[in-house]
C-alpha atoms as an extended CHARMM CRD file, in Angstrom:
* protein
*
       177  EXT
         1         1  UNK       CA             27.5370000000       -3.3040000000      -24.2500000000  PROA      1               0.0000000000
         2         2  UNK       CA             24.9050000000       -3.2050000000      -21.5310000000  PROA      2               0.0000000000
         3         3  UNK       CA             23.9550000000       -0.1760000000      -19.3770000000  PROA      3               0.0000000000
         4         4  UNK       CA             23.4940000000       -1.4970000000      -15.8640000000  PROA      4               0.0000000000
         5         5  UNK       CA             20.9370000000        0.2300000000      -13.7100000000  PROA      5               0.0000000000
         6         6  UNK       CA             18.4450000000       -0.4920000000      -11.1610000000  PROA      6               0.0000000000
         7         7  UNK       CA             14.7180000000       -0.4120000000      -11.8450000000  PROA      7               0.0000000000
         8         8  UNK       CA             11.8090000000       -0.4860000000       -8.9670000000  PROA      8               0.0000000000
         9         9  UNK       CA              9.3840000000       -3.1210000000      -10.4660000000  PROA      9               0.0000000000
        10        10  UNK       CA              7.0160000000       -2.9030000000       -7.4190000000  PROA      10              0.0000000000
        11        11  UNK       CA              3.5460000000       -2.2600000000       -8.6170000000  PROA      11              0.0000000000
        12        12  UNK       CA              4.2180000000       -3.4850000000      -12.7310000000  PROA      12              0.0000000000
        13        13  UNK       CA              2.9540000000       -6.1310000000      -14.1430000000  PROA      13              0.0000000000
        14        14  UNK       CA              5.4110000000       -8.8780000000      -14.8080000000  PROA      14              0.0000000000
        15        15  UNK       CA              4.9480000000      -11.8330000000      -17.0820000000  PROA      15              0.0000000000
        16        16  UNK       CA              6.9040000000      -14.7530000000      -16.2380000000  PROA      16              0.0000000000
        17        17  UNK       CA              6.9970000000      -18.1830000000      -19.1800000000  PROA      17              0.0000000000
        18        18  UNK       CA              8.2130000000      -21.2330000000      -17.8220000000  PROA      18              0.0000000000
        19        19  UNK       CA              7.6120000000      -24.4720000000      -16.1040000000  PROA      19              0.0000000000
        20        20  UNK       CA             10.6760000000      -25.2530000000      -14.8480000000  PROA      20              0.0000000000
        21        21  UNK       CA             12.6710000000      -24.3220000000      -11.5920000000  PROA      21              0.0000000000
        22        22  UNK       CA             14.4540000000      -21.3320000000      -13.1810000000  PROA      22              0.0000000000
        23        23  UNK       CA             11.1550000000      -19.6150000000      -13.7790000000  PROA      23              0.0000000000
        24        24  UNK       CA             10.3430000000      -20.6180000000      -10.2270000000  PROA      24              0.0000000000
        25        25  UNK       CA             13.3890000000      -18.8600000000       -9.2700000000  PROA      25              0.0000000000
        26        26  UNK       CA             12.8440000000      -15.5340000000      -11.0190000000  PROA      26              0.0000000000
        27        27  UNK       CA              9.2760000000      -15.2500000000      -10.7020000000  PROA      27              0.0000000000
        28        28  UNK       CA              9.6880000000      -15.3730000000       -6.6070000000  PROA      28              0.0000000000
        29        29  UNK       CA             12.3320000000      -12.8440000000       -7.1050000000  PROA      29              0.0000000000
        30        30  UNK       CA             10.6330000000      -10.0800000000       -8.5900000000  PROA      30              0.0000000000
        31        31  UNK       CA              7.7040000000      -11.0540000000       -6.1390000000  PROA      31              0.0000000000
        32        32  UNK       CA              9.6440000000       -9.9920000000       -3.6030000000  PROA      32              0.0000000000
        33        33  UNK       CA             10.6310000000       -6.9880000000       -5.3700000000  PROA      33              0.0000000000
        34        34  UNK       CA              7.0040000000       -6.2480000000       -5.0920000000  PROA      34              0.0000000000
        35        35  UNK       CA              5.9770000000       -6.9640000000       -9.0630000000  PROA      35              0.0000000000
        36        36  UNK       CA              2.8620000000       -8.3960000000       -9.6550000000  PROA      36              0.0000000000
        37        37  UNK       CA              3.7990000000      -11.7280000000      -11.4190000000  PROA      37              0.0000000000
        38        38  UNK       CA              1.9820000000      -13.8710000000      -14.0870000000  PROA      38              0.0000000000
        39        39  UNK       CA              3.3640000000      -16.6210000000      -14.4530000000  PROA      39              0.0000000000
        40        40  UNK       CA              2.4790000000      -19.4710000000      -18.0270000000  PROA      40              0.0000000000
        41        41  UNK       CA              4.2180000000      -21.9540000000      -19.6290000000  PROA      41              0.0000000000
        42        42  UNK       CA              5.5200000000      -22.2020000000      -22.7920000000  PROA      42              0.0000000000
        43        43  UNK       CA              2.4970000000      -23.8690000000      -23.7050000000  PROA      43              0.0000000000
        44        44  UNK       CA             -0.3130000000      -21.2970000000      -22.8010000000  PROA      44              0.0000000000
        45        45  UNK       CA              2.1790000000      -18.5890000000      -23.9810000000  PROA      45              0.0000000000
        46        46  UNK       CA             -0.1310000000      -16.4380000000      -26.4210000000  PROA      46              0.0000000000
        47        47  UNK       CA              1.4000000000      -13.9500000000      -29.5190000000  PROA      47              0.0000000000
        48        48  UNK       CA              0.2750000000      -10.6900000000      -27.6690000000  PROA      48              0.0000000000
        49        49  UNK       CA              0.8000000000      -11.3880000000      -24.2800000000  PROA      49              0.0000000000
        50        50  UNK       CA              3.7370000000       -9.7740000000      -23.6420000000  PROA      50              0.0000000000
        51        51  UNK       CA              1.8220000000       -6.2420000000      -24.4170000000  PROA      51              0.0000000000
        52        52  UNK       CA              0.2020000000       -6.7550000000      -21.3650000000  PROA      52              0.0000000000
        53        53  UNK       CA              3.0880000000       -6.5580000000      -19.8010000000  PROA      53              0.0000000000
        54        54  UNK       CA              5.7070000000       -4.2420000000      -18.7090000000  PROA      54              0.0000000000
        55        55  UNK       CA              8.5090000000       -6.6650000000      -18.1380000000  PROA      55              0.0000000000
        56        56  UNK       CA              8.9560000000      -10.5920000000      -19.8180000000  PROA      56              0.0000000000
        57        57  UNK       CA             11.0160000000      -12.8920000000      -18.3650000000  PROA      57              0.0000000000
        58        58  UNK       CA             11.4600000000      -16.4400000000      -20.6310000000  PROA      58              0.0000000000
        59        59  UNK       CA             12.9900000000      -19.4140000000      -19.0780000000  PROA      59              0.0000000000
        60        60  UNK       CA             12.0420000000      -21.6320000000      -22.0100000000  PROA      60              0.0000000000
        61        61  UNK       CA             13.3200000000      -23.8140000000      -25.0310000000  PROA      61              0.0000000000
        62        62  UNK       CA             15.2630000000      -21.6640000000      -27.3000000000  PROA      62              0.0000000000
        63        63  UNK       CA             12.3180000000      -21.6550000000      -30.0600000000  PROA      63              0.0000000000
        64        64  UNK       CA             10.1130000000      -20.8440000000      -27.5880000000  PROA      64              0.0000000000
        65        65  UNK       CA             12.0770000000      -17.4590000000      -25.7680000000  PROA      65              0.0000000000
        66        66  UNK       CA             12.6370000000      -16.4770000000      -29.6490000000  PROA      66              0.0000000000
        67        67  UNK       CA              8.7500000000      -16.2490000000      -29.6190000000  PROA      67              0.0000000000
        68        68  UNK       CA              8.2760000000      -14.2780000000      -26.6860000000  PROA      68              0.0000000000
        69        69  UNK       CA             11.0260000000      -11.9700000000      -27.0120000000  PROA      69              0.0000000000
        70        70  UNK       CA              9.6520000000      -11.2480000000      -31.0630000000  PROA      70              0.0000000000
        71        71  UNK       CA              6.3590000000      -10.7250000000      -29.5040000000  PROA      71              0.0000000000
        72        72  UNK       CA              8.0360000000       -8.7840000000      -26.2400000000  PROA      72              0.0000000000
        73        73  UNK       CA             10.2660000000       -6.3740000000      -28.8420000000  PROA      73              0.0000000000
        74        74  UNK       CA              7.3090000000       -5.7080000000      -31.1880000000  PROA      74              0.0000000000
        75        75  UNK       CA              4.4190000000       -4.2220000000      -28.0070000000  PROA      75              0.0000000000
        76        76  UNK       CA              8.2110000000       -2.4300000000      -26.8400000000  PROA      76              0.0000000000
        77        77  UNK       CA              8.2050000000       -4.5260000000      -23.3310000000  PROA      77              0.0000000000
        78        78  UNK       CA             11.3910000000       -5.2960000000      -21.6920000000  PROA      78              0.0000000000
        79        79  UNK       CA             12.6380000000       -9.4580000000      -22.1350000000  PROA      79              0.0000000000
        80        80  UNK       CA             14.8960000000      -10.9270000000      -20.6890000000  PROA      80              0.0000000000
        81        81  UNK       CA             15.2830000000      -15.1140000000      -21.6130000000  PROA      81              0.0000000000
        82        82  UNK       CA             17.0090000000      -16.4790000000      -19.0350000000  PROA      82              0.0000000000
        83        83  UNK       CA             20.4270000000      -18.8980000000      -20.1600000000  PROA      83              0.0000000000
        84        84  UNK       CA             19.8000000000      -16.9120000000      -24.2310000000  PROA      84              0.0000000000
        85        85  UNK       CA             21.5210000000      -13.9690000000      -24.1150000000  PROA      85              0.0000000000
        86        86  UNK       CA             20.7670000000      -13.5230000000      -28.0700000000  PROA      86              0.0000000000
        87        87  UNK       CA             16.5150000000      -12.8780000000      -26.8310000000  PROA      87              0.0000000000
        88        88  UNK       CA             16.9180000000      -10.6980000000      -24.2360000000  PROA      88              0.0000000000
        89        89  UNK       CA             16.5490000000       -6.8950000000      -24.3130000000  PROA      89              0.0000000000
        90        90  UNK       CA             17.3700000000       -6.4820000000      -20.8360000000  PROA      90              0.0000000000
        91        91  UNK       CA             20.0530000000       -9.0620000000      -18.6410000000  PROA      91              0.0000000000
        92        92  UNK       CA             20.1000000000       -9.8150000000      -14.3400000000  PROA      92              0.0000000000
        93        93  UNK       CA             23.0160000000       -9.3530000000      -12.9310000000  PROA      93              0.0000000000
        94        94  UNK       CA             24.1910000000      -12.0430000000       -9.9580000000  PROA      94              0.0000000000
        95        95  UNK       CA             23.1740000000       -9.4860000000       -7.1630000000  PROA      95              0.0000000000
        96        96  UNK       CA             24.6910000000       -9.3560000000       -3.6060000000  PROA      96              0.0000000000
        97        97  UNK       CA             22.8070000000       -7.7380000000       -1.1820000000  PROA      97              0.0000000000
        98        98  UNK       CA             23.7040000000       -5.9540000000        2.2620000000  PROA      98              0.0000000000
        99        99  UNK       CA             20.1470000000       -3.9530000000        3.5550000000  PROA      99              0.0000000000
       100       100  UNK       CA             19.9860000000       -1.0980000000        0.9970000000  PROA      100             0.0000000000
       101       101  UNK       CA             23.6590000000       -1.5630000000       -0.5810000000  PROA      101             0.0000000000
       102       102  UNK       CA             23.3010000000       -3.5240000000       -3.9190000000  PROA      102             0.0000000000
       103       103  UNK       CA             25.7960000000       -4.8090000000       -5.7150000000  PROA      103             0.0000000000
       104       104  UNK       CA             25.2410000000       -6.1160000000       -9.2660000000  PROA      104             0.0000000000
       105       105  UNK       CA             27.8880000000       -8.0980000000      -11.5070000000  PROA      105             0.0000000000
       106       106  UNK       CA             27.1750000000       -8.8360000000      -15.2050000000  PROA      106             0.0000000000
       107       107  UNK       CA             29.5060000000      -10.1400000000      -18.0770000000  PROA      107             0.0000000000
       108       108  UNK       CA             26.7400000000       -9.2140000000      -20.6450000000  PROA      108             0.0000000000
       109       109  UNK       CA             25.2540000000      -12.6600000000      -20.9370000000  PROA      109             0.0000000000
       110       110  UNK       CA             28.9270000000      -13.7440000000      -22.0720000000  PROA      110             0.0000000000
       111       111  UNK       CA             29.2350000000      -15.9890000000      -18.2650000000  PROA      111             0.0000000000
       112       112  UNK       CA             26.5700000000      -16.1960000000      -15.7970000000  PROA      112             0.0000000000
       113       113  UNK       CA             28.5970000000      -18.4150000000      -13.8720000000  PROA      113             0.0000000000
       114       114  UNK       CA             31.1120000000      -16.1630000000      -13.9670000000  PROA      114             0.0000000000
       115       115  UNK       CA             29.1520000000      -12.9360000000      -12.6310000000  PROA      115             0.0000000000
       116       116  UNK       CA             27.8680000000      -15.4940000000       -9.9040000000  PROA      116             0.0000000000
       117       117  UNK       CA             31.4640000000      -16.3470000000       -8.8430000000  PROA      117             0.0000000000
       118       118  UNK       CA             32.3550000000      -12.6650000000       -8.4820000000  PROA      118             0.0000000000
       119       119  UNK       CA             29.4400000000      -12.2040000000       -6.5470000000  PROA      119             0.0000000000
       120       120  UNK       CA             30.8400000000      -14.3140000000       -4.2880000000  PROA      120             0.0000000000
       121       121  UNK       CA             34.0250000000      -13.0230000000       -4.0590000000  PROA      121             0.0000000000
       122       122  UNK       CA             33.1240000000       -9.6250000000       -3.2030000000  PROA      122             0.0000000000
       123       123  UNK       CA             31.0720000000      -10.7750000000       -0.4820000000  PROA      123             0.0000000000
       124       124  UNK       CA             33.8210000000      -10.9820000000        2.1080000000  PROA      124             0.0000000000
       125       125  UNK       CA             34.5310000000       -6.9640000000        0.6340000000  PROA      125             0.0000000000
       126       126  UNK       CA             31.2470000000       -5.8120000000        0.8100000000  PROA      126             0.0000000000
       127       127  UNK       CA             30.5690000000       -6.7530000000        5.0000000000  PROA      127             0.0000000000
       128       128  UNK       CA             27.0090000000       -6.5800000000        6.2530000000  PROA      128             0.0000000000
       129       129  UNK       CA             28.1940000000       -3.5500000000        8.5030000000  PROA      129             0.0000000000
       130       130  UNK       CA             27.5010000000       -1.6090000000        4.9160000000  PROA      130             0.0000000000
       131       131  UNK       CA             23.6850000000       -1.9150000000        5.3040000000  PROA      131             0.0000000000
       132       132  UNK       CA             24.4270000000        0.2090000000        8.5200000000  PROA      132             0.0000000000
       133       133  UNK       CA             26.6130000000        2.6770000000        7.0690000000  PROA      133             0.0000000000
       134       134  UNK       CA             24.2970000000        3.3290000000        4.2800000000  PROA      134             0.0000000000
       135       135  UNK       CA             20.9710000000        3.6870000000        6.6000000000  PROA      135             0.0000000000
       136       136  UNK       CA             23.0510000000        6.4190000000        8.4000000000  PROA      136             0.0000000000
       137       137  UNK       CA             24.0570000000        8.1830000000        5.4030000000  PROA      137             0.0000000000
       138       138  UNK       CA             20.3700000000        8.5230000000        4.7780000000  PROA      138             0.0000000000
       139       139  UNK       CA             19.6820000000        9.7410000000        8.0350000000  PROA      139             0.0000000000
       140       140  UNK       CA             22.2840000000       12.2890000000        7.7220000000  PROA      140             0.0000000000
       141       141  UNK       CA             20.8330000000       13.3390000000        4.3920000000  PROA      141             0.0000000000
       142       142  UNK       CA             17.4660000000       13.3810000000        5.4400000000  PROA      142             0.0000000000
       143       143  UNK       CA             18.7210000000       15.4100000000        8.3670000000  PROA      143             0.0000000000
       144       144  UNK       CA             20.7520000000       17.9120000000        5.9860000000  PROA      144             0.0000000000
       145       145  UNK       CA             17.8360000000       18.3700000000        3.4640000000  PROA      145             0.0000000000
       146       146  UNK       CA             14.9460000000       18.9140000000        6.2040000000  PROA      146             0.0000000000
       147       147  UNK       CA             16.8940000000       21.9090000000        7.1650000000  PROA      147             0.0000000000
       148       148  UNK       CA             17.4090000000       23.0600000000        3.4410000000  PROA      148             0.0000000000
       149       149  UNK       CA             20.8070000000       22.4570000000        3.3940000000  PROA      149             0.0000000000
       150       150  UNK       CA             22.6250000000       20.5330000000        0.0560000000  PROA      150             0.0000000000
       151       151  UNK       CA             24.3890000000       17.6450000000        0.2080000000  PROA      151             0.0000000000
       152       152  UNK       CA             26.2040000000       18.6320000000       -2.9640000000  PROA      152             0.0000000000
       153       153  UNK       CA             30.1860000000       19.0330000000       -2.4240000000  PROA      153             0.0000000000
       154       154  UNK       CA             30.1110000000       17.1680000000        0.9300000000  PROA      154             0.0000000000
       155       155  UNK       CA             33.4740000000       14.7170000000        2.0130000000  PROA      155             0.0000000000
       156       156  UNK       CA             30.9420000000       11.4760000000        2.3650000000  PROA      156             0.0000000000
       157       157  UNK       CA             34.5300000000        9.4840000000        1.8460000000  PROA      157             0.0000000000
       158       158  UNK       CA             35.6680000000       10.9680000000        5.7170000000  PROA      158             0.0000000000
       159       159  UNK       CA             31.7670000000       10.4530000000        6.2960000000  PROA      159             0.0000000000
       160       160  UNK       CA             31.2700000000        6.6350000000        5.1370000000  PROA      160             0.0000000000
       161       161  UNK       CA             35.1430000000        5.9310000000        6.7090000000  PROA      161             0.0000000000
       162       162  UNK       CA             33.7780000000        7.7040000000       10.1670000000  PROA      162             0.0000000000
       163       163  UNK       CA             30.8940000000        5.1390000000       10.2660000000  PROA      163             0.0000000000
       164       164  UNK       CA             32.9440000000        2.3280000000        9.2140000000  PROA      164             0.0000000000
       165       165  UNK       CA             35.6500000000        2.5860000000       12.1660000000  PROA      165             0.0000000000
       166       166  UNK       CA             32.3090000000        3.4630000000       14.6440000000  PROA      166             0.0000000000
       167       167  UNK       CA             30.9490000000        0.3370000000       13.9790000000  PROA      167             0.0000000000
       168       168  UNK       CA             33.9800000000       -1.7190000000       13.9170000000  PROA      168             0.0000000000
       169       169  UNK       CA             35.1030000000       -0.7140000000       17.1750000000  PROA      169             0.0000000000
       170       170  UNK       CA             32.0450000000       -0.8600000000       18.8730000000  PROA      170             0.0000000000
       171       171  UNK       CA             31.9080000000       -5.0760000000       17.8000000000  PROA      171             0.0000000000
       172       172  UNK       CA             35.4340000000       -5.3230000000       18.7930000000  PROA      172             0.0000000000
       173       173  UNK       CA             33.7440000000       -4.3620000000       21.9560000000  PROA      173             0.0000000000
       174       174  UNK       CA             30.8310000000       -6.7920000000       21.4500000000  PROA      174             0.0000000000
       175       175  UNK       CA             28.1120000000       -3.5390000000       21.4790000000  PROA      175             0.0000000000
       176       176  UNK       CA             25.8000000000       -2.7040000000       19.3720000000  PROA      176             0.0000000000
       177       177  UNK       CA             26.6840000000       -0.1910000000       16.0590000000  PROA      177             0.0000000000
């Protein structure tokens, strides 16, 4: 079983192995999560490495990831080999986004295509107006907190429900939320 949890990789150093279109793919992602990505191929892959690092992402040959996450597991660095769930230390989830709402679906390596199907699915749940909601949440906690006041014990259900019907009814008006 995997423990899913979010992780702020802006600022780390990321190594990325690959040539191919997958590493592309990843290596642009955690770019624009702010990581500061090297990217090799399989080829100028060197044992040691990965202890550079603090996150490895493979997107090689089998023989190849079982390298790199060896060398990844031994300097304790983070792997994840993308399409080899048996070298990987650490799995991404297909991730739907809406502004600060994120929501991640895994099957534990068992069906990527699966996890990217239910993505899919819950995107006609999970509406854009959620970004909105959740950027007023934070204002209202921002608001609460600046005056010392705790959040703790709060009815954020009537809160986030409150926001919801706001914004719905002002675009079945056609204004602005």
């Amino acid at each position: 079983m995997h423990l899913p949890f979010s992780v702020d990789v802006a600022g780390r150093a990321v190594l990325v192995v690959g040539a191919d279109t997958r590493a592309e793919h990843k290596a642009a992602v955690l770019r624009d999560a702010g990581a500061e990505v090297t990217r090799v191929t399989p080829a100028t892959y060197r044992r040691g490495d990965a202890g550079r690092h603090w996150l490895v992402i493979t997107a090689a040959q089998p023989a190849e990831n079982a390298v790199v996450f060896q060398d990844a597991q031994a300097a304790g660095v983070w792997c994840n080999a993308v399409d080899d769930p048996q070298h990987c230390s650490v799995l991404f989830p297909a991730v739907l986004r809406r502004g600060p709402v994120t929501v991640a679906v895994s099957t534990g390596g068992s069906s990527p295509a699966l996890a990217s199907w239910l993505r899919r699915e819950l995107e006609s749940v999970v509406g854009p107006e959620l970004a909105d909601v959740a950027l007023r949440l934070a204002e209202e906690r921002r608001r609460i907190h600046a005056t010392g006041g705790t959040t703790e014990g709060m009815d954020w259900v009537a809160r986030i429900e409150a926001h919801l019907d706001d914004l719905r009814s002002c675009q079945s008006k056609g204004v602005g939320g």
